[in-house]
PDB file of C-alpha atoms in Angstrom:
ATOM      1  CA  MET A   1       0.000   0.000   0.000  1.00 73.00           C
ATOM      2  CA  LYS A   2       1.271   3.439  -0.969  1.00 84.00           C
ATOM      3  CA  LYS A   3       2.233   5.856   1.796  1.00 88.00           C
ATOM      4  CA  LEU A   4      -0.050   8.866   2.004  1.00 94.00           C
ATOM      5  CA  THR A   5       1.358  12.344   1.421  1.00 94.00           C
ATOM      6  CA  LYS A   6       0.767  14.949   4.168  1.00 95.00           C
ATOM      7  CA  LYS A   7      -2.153  16.467   2.229  1.00 95.00           C
ATOM      8  CA  GLU A   8      -3.661  13.053   1.522  1.00 96.00           C
ATOM      9  CA  GLU A   9      -3.290  12.145   5.190  1.00 95.00           C
ATOM     10  CA  VAL A  10      -5.243  15.284   6.190  1.00 96.00           C
ATOM     11  CA  ILE A  11      -8.047  14.270   3.819  1.00 97.00           C
ATOM     12  CA  MET A  12      -8.091  10.663   5.001  1.00 97.00           C
ATOM     13  CA  ASN A  13      -8.158  11.735   8.654  1.00 97.00           C
ATOM     14  CA  LEU A  14     -11.238  13.819   7.909  1.00 98.00           C
ATOM     15  CA  PHE A  15     -12.960  10.846   6.261  1.00 98.00           C
ATOM     16  CA  TRP A  16     -11.957   8.577   9.145  1.00 98.00           C
ATOM     17  CA  GLU A  17     -13.263  11.058  11.719  1.00 97.00           C
ATOM     18  CA  LYS A  18     -16.394  12.356   9.952  1.00 98.00           C
ATOM     19  CA  GLY A  19     -17.492   9.466   7.732  1.00 97.00           C
ATOM     20  CA  PRO A  20     -18.912   9.922   4.202  1.00 98.00           C
ATOM     21  CA  LEU A  21     -18.546  13.451   2.786  1.00 98.00           C
ATOM     22  CA  PHE A  22     -19.200  15.415  -0.366  1.00 98.00           C
ATOM     23  CA  VAL A  23     -16.183  17.443  -1.560  1.00 97.00           C
ATOM     24  CA  ARG A  24     -17.942  20.703  -0.595  1.00 97.00           C
ATOM     25  CA  GLU A  25     -18.468  19.335   2.961  1.00 97.00           C
ATOM     26  CA  LEU A  26     -14.858  18.203   3.098  1.00 98.00           C
ATOM     27  CA  ARG A  27     -13.713  21.661   2.029  1.00 97.00           C
ATOM     28  CA  GLU A  28     -15.753  23.299   4.811  1.00 97.00           C
ATOM     29  CA  LEU A  29     -13.847  21.280   7.420  1.00 97.00           C
ATOM     30  CA  TYR A  30     -10.597  23.040   6.503  1.00 96.00           C
ATOM     31  CA  ALA A  31      -9.430  26.161   8.308  1.00 94.00           C
ATOM     32  CA  ASP A  32      -8.978  29.327   6.260  1.00 95.00           C
ATOM     33  CA  PRO A  33      -7.524  29.669   3.751  1.00 94.00           C
ATOM     34  CA  LYS A  34      -9.503  26.706   2.428  1.00 95.00           C
ATOM     35  CA  PRO A  35      -8.120  24.737  -0.515  1.00 96.00           C
ATOM     36  CA  HIS A  36      -9.685  25.472  -3.888  1.00 96.00           C
ATOM     37  CA  PHE A  37     -12.616  23.144  -4.632  1.00 97.00           C
ATOM     38  CA  SER A  38     -11.092  21.761  -7.838  1.00 96.00           C
ATOM     39  CA  THR A  39      -7.744  21.084  -6.125  1.00 96.00           C
ATOM     40  CA  LEU A  40      -9.443  19.193  -3.327  1.00 97.00           C
ATOM     41  CA  SER A  41     -11.629  17.323  -5.816  1.00 97.00           C
ATOM     42  CA  THR A  42      -8.520  16.225  -7.735  1.00 97.00           C
ATOM     43  CA  GLN A  43      -6.862  15.004  -4.517  1.00 97.00           C
ATOM     44  CA  VAL A  44      -9.996  13.037  -3.590  1.00 98.00           C
ATOM     45  CA  ARG A  45     -10.141  11.411  -7.030  1.00 97.00           C
ATOM     46  CA  THR A  46      -6.458  10.499  -6.709  1.00 97.00           C
ATOM     47  CA  LEU A  47      -7.169   8.827  -3.371  1.00 97.00           C
ATOM     48  CA  GLN A  48     -10.004   6.951  -5.058  1.00 97.00           C
ATOM     49  CA  ASP A  49      -7.731   5.827  -7.912  1.00 96.00           C
ATOM     50  CA  GLU A  50      -5.245   4.564  -5.314  1.00 95.00           C
ATOM     51  CA  GLY A  51      -7.960   2.543  -3.535  1.00 96.00           C
ATOM     52  CA  PHE A  52      -8.159   4.551  -0.311  1.00 97.00           C
ATOM     53  CA  ILE A  53     -11.686   5.872  -0.821  1.00 98.00           C
ATOM     54  CA  ASP A  54     -14.743   5.112  -2.905  1.00 98.00           C
ATOM     55  CA  HIS A  55     -17.934   6.990  -3.740  1.00 98.00           C
ATOM     56  CA  LYS A  56     -21.678   6.737  -4.019  1.00 97.00           C
ATOM     57  CA  ALA A  57     -23.388   8.708  -6.775  1.00 97.00           C
ATOM     58  CA  TYR A  58     -26.239  11.073  -5.987  1.00 95.00           C
ATOM     59  CA  GLY A  59     -27.263  12.317  -9.399  1.00 94.00           C
ATOM     60  CA  PRO A  60     -24.386  14.350 -10.829  1.00 93.00           C
ATOM     61  CA  THR A  61     -22.515  14.581  -7.502  1.00 94.00           C
ATOM     62  CA  TYR A  62     -20.557  12.031  -5.465  1.00 97.00           C
ATOM     63  CA  GLN A  63     -20.341  11.344  -1.767  1.00 98.00           C
ATOM     64  CA  TYR A  64     -16.974   9.851  -0.876  1.00 98.00           C
ATOM     65  CA  PHE A  65     -16.114   7.488   1.968  1.00 98.00           C
ATOM     66  CA  ALA A  66     -13.018   5.749   3.304  1.00 98.00           C
ATOM     67  CA  LYS A  67     -12.471   2.326   1.794  1.00 97.00           C
ATOM     68  CA  VAL A  68      -9.420   1.637   3.983  1.00 96.00           C
ATOM     69  CA  SER A  69      -9.772   2.014   7.758  1.00 96.00           C
ATOM     70  CA  ARG A  70      -7.266   3.999   9.788  1.00 96.00           C
ATOM     71  CA  GLU A  71      -6.255   0.782  11.575  1.00 95.00           C
ATOM     72  CA  GLU A  72      -5.670  -1.057   8.306  1.00 94.00           C
ATOM     73  CA  TYR A  73      -3.566   1.797   6.931  1.00 94.00           C
ATOM     74  CA  THR A  74      -1.547   2.061  10.158  1.00 92.00           C
ATOM     75  CA  GLN A  75      -0.924  -1.679  10.257  1.00 91.00           C
ATOM     76  CA  ARG A  76       0.126  -1.855   6.598  1.00 88.00           C
ATOM     77  CA  SER A  77       2.377   1.183   7.056  1.00 86.00           C
ATOM     78  CA  LEU A  78       4.051  -0.398  10.064  1.00 88.00           C
ATOM     79  CA  ILE A  79       4.585  -3.660   8.206  1.00 87.00           C
ATOM     80  CA  GLY A  80       6.088  -1.740   5.271  1.00 85.00           C
ATOM     81  CA  LEU A  81       8.351   0.245   7.584  1.00 87.00           C
ATOM     82  CA  ILE A  82       9.633  -2.885   9.300  1.00 89.00           C
ATOM     83  CA  ASP A  83      10.147  -4.593   5.958  1.00 89.00           C
ATOM     84  CA  LYS A  84      11.990  -1.633   4.455  1.00 86.00           C
ATOM     85  CA  TYR A  85      14.147  -0.460   7.366  1.00 89.00           C
ATOM     86  CA  PHE A  86      14.501  -3.515   9.610  1.00 90.00           C
ATOM     87  CA  ASN A  87      14.967  -6.283   7.021  1.00 90.00           C
ATOM     88  CA  ASN A  88      11.480  -7.610   7.822  1.00 87.00           C
ATOM     89  CA  SER A  89      12.578  -8.323  11.411  1.00 89.00           C
ATOM     90  CA  TYR A  90      10.204  -7.296  14.174  1.00 87.00           C
ATOM     91  CA  LEU A  91      12.896  -8.190  16.690  1.00 88.00           C
ATOM     92  CA  ASN A  92      15.258  -5.677  15.062  1.00 88.00           C
ATOM     93  CA  ALA A  93      12.509  -3.032  15.190  1.00 88.00           C
ATOM     94  CA  VAL A  94      11.827  -3.619  18.889  1.00 87.00           C
ATOM     95  CA  SER A  95      15.571  -3.703  19.606  1.00 87.00           C
ATOM     96  CA  ALA A  96      15.937  -0.320  17.929  1.00 87.00           C
ATOM     97  CA  LEU A  97      13.142   1.104  20.102  1.00 87.00           C
ATOM     98  CA  VAL A  98      14.866  -0.177  23.250  1.00 86.00           C
ATOM     99  CA  LYS A  99      18.256   1.075  22.069  1.00 87.00           C
ATOM    100  CA  GLU A 100      16.827   4.555  21.389  1.00 86.00           C
ATOM    101  CA  GLU A 101      15.097   4.452  24.795  1.00 85.00           C
ATOM    102  CA  LYS A 102      11.641   4.787  23.197  1.00 87.00           C
ATOM    103  CA  ILE A 103      10.509   1.731  25.177  1.00 89.00           C
ATOM    104  CA  SER A 104      12.020   0.355  28.383  1.00 88.00           C
ATOM    105  CA  VAL A 105      12.853  -3.227  29.219  1.00 86.00           C
ATOM    106  CA  ASP A 106      10.232  -3.056  31.999  1.00 89.00           C
ATOM    107  CA  GLN A 107       7.603  -1.976  29.459  1.00 90.00           C
ATOM    108  CA  LEU A 108       8.580  -4.928  27.268  1.00 88.00           C
ATOM    109  CA  LYS A 109       8.194  -7.270  30.244  1.00 89.00           C
ATOM    110  CA  ASP A 110       4.744  -5.797  30.941  1.00 91.00           C
ATOM    111  CA  LEU A 111       3.802  -6.291  27.296  1.00 88.00           C
ATOM    112  CA  ILE A 112       4.966  -9.920  27.347  1.00 89.00           C
ATOM    113  CA  GLU A 113       2.948 -10.496  30.513  1.00 89.00           C
ATOM    114  CA  LEU A 114      -0.186  -9.025  28.897  1.00 90.00           C
ATOM    115  CA  ILE A 115       0.298 -11.188  25.815  1.00 89.00           C
ATOM    116  CA  GLU A 116       0.799 -14.319  27.889  1.00 90.00           C
ATOM    117  CA  LYS A 117      -2.351 -13.594  29.909  1.00 87.00           C
ATOM    118  CA  GLY A 118      -4.274 -13.086  26.668  1.00 82.00           C
ATOM    119  CA  GLU A 119      -3.090 -16.438  25.335  1.00 73.00           C
ATOM    120  CA  GLN A 120      -4.209 -18.242  28.492  1.00 61.00           C
ATOM    121  CA  LYS A 121      -7.838 -17.159  28.047  1.00 53.00           C
TER     122      LYS A 121
END
């Protein structure tokens, strides 16, 4: 799955938070200065072409909605990151987090304990 650009991520976050939207409704959610309608419409169609959103026709206008959930995108992005930068090794990724002090050994122990309790159910 392609990584979203910053502008695409803003749009997707709005769909994830608000649900189905027409482009004019999407535009109204932006702070001033709002993007031009045609620019936003082009970005939405690009996201549709890339499989992130889809639409439902209402006469000559379309209401768009997220086709990929935030969780699915996050998970696929994480998998891609680990594949690309950690040679597809989750152990290397976790080791890097510990090495950079982003997660402590005690937190890892707590996580292992939670996982083991979950498996016992």
